[in-house]
PDB file of C-alpha atoms in Angstrom:
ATOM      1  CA  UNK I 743      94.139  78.544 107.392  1.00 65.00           C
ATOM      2  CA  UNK I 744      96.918  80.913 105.710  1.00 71.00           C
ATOM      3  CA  UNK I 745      98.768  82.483 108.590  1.00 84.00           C
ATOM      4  CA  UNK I 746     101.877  85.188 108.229  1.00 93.00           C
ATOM      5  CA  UNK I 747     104.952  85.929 110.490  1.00 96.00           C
ATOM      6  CA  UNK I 748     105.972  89.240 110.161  1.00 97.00           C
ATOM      7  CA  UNK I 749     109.007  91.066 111.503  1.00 97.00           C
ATOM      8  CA  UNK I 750     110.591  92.921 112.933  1.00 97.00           C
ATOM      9  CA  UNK I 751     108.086  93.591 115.949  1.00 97.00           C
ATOM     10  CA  UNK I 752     109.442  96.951 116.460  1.00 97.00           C
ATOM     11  CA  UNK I 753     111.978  99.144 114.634  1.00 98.00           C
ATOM     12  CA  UNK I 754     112.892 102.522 115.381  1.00 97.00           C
ATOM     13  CA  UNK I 755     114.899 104.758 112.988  1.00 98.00           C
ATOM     14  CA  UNK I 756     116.065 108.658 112.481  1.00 98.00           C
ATOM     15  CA  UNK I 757     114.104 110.377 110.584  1.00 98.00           C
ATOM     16  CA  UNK I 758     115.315 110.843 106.693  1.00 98.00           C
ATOM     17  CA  UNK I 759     116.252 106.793 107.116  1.00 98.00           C
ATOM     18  CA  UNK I 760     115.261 103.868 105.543  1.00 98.00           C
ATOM     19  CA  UNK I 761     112.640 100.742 106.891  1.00 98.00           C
ATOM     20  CA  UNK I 762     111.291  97.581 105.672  1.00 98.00           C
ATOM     21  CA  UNK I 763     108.996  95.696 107.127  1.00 98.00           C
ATOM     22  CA  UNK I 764     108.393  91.785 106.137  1.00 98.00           C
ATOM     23  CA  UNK I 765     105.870  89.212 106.111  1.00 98.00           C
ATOM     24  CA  UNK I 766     106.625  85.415 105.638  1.00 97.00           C
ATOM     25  CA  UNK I 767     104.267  82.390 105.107  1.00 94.00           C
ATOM     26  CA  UNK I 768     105.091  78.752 104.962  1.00 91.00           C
ATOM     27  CA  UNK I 769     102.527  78.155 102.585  1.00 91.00           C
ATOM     28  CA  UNK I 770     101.423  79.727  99.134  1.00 93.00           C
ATOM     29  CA  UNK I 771      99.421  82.926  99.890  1.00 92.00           C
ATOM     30  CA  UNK I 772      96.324  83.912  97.643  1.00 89.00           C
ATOM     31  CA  UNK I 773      97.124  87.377  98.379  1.00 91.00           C
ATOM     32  CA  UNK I 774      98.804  90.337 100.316  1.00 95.00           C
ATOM     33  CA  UNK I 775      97.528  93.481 101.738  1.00 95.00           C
ATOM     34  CA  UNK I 776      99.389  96.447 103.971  1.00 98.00           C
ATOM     35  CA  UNK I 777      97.704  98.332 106.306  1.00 98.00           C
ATOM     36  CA  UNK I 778      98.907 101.184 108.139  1.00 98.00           C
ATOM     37  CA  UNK I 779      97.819 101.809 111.795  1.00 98.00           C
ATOM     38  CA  UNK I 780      98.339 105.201 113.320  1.00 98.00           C
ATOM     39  CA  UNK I 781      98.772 105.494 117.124  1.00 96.00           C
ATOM     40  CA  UNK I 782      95.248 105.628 118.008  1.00 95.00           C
ATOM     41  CA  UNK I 783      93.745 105.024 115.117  1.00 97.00           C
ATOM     42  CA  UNK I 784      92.314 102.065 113.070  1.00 98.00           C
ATOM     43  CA  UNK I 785      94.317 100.249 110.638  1.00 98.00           C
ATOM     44  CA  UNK I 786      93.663 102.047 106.910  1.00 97.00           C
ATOM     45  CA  UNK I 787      94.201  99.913 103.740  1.00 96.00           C
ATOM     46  CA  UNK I 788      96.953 100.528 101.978  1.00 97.00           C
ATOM     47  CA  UNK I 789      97.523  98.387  99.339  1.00 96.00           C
ATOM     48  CA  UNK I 790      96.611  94.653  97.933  1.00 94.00           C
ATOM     49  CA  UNK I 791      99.389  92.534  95.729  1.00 95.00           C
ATOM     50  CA  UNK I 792      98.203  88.984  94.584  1.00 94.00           C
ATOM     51  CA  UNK I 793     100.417  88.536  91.380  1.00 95.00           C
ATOM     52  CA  UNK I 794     104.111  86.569  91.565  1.00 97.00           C
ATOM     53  CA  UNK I 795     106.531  89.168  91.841  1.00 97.00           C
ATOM     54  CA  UNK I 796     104.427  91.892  91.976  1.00 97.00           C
ATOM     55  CA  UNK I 797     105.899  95.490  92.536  1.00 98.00           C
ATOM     56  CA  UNK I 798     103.965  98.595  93.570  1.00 97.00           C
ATOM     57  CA  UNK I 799     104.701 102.185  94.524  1.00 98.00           C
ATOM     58  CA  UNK I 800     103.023 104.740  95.860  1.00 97.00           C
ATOM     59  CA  UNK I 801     105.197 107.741  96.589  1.00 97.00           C
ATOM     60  CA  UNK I 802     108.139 106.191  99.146  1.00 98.00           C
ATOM     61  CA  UNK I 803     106.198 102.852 100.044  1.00 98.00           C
ATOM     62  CA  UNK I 804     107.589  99.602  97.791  1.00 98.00           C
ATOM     63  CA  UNK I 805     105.561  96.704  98.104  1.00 98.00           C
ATOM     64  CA  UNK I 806     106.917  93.627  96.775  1.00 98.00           C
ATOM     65  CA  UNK I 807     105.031  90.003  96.586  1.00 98.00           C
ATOM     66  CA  UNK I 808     107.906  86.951  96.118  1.00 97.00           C
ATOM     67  CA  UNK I 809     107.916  85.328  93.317  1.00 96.00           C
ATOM     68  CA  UNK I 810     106.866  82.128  95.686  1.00 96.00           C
ATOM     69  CA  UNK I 811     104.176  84.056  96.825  1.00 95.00           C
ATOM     70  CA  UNK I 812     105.184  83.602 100.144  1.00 96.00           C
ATOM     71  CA  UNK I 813     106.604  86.745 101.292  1.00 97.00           C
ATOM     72  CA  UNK I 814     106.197  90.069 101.206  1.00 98.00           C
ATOM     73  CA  UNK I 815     107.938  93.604 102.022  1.00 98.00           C
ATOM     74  CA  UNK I 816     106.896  96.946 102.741  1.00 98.00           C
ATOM     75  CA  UNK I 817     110.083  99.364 102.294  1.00 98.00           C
ATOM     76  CA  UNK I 818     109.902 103.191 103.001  1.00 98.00           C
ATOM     77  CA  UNK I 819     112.099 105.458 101.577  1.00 98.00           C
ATOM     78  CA  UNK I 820     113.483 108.274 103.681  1.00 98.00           C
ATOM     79  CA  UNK I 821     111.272 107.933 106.488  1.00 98.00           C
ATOM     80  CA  UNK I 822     109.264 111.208 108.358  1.00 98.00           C
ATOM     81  CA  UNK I 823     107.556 111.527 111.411  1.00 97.00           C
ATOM     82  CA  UNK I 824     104.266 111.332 109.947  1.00 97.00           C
ATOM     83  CA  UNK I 825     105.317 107.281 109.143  1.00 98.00           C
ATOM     84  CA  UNK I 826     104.824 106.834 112.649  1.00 98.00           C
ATOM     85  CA  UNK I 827     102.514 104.179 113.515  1.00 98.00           C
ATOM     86  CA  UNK I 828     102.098  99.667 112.908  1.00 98.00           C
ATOM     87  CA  UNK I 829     101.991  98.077 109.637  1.00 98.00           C
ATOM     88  CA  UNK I 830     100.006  95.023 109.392  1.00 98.00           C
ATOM     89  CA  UNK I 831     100.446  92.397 106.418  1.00 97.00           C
ATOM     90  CA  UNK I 832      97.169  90.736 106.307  1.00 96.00           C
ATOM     91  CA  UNK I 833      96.109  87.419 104.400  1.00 93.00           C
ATOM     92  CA  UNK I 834      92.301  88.060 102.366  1.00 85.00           C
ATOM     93  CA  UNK I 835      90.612  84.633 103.057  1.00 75.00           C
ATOM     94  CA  UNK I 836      89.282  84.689  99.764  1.00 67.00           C
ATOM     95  CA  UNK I 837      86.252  82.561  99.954  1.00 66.00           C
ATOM     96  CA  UNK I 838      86.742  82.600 103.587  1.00 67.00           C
ATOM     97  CA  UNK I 839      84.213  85.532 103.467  1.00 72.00           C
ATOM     98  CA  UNK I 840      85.780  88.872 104.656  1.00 77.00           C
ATOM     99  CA  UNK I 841      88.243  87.335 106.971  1.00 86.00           C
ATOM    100  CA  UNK I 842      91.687  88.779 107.087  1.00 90.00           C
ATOM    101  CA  UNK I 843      94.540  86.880 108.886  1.00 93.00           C
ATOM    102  CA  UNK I 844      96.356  89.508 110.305  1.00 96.00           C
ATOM    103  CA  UNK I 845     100.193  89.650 111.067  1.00 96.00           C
ATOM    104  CA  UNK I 846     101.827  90.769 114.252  1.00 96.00           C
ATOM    105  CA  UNK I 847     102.528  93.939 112.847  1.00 97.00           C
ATOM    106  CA  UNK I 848     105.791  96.175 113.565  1.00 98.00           C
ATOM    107  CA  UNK I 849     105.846  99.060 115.388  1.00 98.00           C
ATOM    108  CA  UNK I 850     107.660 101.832 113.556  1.00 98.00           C
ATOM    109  CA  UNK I 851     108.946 104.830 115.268  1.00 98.00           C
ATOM    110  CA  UNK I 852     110.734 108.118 113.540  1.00 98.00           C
ATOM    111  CA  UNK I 853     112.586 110.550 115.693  1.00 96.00           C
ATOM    112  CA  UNK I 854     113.118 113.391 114.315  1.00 92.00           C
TER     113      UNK I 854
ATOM    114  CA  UNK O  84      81.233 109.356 101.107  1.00 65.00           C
ATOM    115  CA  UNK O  85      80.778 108.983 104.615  1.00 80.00           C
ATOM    116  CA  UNK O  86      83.503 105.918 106.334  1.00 93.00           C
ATOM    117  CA  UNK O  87      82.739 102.975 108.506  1.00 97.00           C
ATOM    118  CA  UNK O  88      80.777 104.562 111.655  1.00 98.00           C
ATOM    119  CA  UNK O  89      80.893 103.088 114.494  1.00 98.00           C
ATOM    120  CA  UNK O  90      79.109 103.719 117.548  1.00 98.00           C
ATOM    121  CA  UNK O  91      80.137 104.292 121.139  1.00 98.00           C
ATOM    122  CA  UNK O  92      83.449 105.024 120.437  1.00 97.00           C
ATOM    123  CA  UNK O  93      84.147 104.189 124.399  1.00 98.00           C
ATOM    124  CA  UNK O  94      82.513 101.472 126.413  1.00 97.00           C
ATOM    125  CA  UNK O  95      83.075 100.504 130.241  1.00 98.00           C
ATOM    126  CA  UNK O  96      81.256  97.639 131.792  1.00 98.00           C
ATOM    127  CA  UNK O  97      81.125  94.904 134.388  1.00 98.00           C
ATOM    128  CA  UNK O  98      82.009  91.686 134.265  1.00 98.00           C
ATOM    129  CA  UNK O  99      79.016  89.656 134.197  1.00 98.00           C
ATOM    130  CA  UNK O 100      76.887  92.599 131.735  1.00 98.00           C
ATOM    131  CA  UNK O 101      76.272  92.340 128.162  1.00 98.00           C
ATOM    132  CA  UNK O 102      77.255  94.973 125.853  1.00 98.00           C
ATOM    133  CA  UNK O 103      76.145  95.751 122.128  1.00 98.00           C
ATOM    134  CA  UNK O 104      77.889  97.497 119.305  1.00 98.00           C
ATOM    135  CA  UNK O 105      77.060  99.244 116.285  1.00 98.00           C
ATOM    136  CA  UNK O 106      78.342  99.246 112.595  1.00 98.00           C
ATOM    137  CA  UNK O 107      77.313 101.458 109.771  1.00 98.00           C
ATOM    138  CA  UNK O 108      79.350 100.471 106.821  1.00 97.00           C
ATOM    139  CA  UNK O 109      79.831 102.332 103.824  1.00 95.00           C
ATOM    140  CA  UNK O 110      76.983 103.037 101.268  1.00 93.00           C
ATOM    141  CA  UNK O 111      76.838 100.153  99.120  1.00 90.00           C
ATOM    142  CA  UNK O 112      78.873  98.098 100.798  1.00 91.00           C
ATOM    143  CA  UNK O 113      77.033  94.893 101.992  1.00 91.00           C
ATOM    144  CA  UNK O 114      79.930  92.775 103.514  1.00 91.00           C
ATOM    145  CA  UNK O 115      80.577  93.959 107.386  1.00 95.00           C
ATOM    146  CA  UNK O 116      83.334  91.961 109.522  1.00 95.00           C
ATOM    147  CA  UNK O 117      83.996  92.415 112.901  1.00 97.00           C
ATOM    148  CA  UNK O 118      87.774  92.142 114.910  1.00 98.00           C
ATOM    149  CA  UNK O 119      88.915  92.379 118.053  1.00 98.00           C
ATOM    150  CA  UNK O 120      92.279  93.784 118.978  1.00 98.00           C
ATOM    151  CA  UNK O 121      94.401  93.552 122.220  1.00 97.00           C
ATOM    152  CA  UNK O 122      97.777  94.225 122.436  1.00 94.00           C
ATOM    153  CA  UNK O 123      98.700  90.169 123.406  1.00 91.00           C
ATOM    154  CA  UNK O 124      96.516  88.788 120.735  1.00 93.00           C
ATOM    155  CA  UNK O 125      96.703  91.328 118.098  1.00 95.00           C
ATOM    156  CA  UNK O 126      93.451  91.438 115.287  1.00 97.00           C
ATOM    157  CA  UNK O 127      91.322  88.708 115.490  1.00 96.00           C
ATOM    158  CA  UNK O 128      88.429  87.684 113.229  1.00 96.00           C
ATOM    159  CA  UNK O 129      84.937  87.247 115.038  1.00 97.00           C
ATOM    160  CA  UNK O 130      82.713  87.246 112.124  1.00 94.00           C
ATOM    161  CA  UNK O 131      81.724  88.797 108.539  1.00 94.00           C
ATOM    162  CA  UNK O 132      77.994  89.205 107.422  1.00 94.00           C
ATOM    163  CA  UNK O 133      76.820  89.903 103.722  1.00 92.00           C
ATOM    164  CA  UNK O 134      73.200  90.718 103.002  1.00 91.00           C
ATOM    165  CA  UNK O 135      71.986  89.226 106.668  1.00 94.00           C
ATOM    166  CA  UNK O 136      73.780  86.183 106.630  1.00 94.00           C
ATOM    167  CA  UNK O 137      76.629  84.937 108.511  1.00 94.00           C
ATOM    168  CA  UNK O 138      79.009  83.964 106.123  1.00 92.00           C
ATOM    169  CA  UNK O 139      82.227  83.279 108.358  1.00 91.00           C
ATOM    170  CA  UNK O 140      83.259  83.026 111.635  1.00 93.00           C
ATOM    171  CA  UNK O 141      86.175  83.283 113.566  1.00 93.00           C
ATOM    172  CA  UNK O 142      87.322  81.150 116.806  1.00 94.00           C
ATOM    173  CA  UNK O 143      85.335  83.335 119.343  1.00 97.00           C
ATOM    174  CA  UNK O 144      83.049  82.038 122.040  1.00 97.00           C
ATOM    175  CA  UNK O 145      79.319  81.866 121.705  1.00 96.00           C
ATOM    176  CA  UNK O 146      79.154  84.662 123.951  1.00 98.00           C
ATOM    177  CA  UNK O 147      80.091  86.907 121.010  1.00 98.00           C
ATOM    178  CA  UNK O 148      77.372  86.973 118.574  1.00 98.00           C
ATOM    179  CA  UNK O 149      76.368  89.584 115.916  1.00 97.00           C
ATOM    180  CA  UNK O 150      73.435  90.478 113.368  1.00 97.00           C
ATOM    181  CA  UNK O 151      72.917  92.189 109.850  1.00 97.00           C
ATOM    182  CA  UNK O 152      69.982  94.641 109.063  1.00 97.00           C
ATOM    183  CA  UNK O 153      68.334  95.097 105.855  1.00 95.00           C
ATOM    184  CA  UNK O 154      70.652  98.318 105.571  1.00 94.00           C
ATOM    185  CA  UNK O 155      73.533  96.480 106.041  1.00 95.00           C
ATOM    186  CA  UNK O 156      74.181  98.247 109.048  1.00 97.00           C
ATOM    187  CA  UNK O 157      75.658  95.671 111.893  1.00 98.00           C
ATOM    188  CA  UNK O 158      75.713  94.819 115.744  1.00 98.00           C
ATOM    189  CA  UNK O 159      77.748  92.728 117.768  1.00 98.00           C
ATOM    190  CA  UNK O 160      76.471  91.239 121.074  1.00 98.00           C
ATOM    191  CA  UNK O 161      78.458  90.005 123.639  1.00 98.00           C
ATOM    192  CA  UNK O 162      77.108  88.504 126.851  1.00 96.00           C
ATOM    193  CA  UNK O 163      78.545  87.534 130.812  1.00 97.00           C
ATOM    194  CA  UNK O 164      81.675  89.766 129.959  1.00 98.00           C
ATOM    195  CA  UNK O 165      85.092  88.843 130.775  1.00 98.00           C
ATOM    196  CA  UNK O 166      87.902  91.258 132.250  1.00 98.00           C
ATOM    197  CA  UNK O 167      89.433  89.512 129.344  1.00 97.00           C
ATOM    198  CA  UNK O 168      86.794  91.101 126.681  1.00 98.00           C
ATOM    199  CA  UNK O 169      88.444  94.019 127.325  1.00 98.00           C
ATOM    200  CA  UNK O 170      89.687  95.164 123.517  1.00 98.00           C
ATOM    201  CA  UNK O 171      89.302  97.498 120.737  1.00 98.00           C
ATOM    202  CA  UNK O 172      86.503  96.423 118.265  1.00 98.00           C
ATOM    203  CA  UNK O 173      86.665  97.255 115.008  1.00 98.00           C
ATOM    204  CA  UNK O 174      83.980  96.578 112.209  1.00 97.00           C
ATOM    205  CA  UNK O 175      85.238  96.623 108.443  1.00 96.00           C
ATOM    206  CA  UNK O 176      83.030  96.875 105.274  1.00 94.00           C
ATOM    207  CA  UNK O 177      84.123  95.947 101.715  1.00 89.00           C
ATOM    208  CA  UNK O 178      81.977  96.567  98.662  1.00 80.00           C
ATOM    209  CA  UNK O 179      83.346  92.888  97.194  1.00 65.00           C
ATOM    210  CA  UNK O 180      85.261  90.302  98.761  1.00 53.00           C
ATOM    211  CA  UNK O 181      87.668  92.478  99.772  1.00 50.00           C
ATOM    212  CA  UNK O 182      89.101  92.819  96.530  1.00 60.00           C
ATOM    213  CA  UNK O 183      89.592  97.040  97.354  1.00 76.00           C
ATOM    214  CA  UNK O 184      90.878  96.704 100.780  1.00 88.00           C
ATOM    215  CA  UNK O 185      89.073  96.514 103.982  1.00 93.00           C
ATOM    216  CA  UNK O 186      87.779 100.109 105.510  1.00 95.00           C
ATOM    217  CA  UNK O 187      87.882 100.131 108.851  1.00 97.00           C
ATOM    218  CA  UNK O 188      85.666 102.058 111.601  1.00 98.00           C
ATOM    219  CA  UNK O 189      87.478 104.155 114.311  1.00 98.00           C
ATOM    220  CA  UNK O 190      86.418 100.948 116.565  1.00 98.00           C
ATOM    221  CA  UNK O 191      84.570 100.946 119.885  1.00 98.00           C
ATOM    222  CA  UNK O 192      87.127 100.862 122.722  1.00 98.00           C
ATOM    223  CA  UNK O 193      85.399  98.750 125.524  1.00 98.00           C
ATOM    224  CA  UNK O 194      86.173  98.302 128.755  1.00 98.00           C
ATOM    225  CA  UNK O 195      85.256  95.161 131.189  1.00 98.00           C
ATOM    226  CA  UNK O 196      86.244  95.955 134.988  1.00 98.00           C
TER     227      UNK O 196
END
């Protein structure tokens, strides 16, 4: 089955600074999707990529698909304390009915 | 609309009980999947139902078994617990292979001691 690697496992930055977050696959993925996990909480979905070089936005969050479609970054711009929490890459199975392969996820922390 | 309910939130049992947990996806949605998640293992796929079948299932004992209703609302059984059961469970609905995004319950925190 597809599997990811993602890293880094943790990263801690000052608020108003930059992170990226990446997820890397030694085979041809079908798809991509980011969720964000609050401390706490359960991972929300944030966004799905599944076309070659795909680029999408949504306010400070960049997600990029490679043009290989075998990696994958989540940048924030400018982080803030309410960024806090783990971002998951996960792998749709496709027809591999509603089974996500799930990377490691990294661990982002914002002081203030 | 209402989310993904799940139902306890917070679960503590002995090793050797059997525990159940409940799912409500979200109206419509007919596709429930179920993962655990510990902090050495991460999320891991048990199993995704659609319309009362099992459709797919993940590397999990046969002590962890689940059902579908009519509704579409979900359980997951699992029997002669393990300290090592001991996880967050979350159930996730989609409304079409996943094509929007997995949402995800709050989970059911259990507890095996």
């Amino acid at each position: 089955g597809q599997q990811v690697m993602q890293i880094p496992q943790y990263q801690h930055v000052q608020e108003g600074e930059d992170f990226t977050t990446y997820c890397n696959s030694s085979t041809t993925l079908s798809n991509i999707q980011w969720y964000k996990q609050r401390p706490g909480g359960h991972p929300v979905f944030l966004i799905q990529l599944v076309k070659s070089g795909e680029v999408k936005k949504q306010k400070r969050l960049t997600f990029q698909f490679g043009e290989a479609k075998k990696n994958s970054s989540l940048h924030i711009t400018a982080t803030q304390t309410t960024d806090v929490g783990t971002y998951f890459c996960a792998v749709d199975g496709g027809t591999s009915y509603g089974k996500l392969t799930f990377g490691q996820g990294t661990i982002l922390t914002v002081h203030p | 609309k209402a989310g993904v309910t799940q139902t306890p939130r917070y679960l503590i049992k002995t090793r050797g009980q059997q525990v159940t947990l409940s799912c409500s996806p979200i109206s419509g949605h007919r596709s429930v999947s179920w993962y655990q998640q510990t902090p050495g293992q991460g999320l891991q796929f048990l199993f995704e139902y659609f319309s009362e079948t099992q459709r797919n299932k993940g590397n999990f004992p046969g002590r962890f078994s689940g059902r579908q209703f009519s509704n579409s609302r979900s359980e997951m059984n699992v029997s002669t617990l393990e300290l090592g059961d001991s996880a967050l469970y979350l159930c996730a609905s989609s409304s079409s292979a996943g094509v929007s995004g997995y949402t995800f319950g709050s989970g059911t925190r259990l507890t095996v001691v």
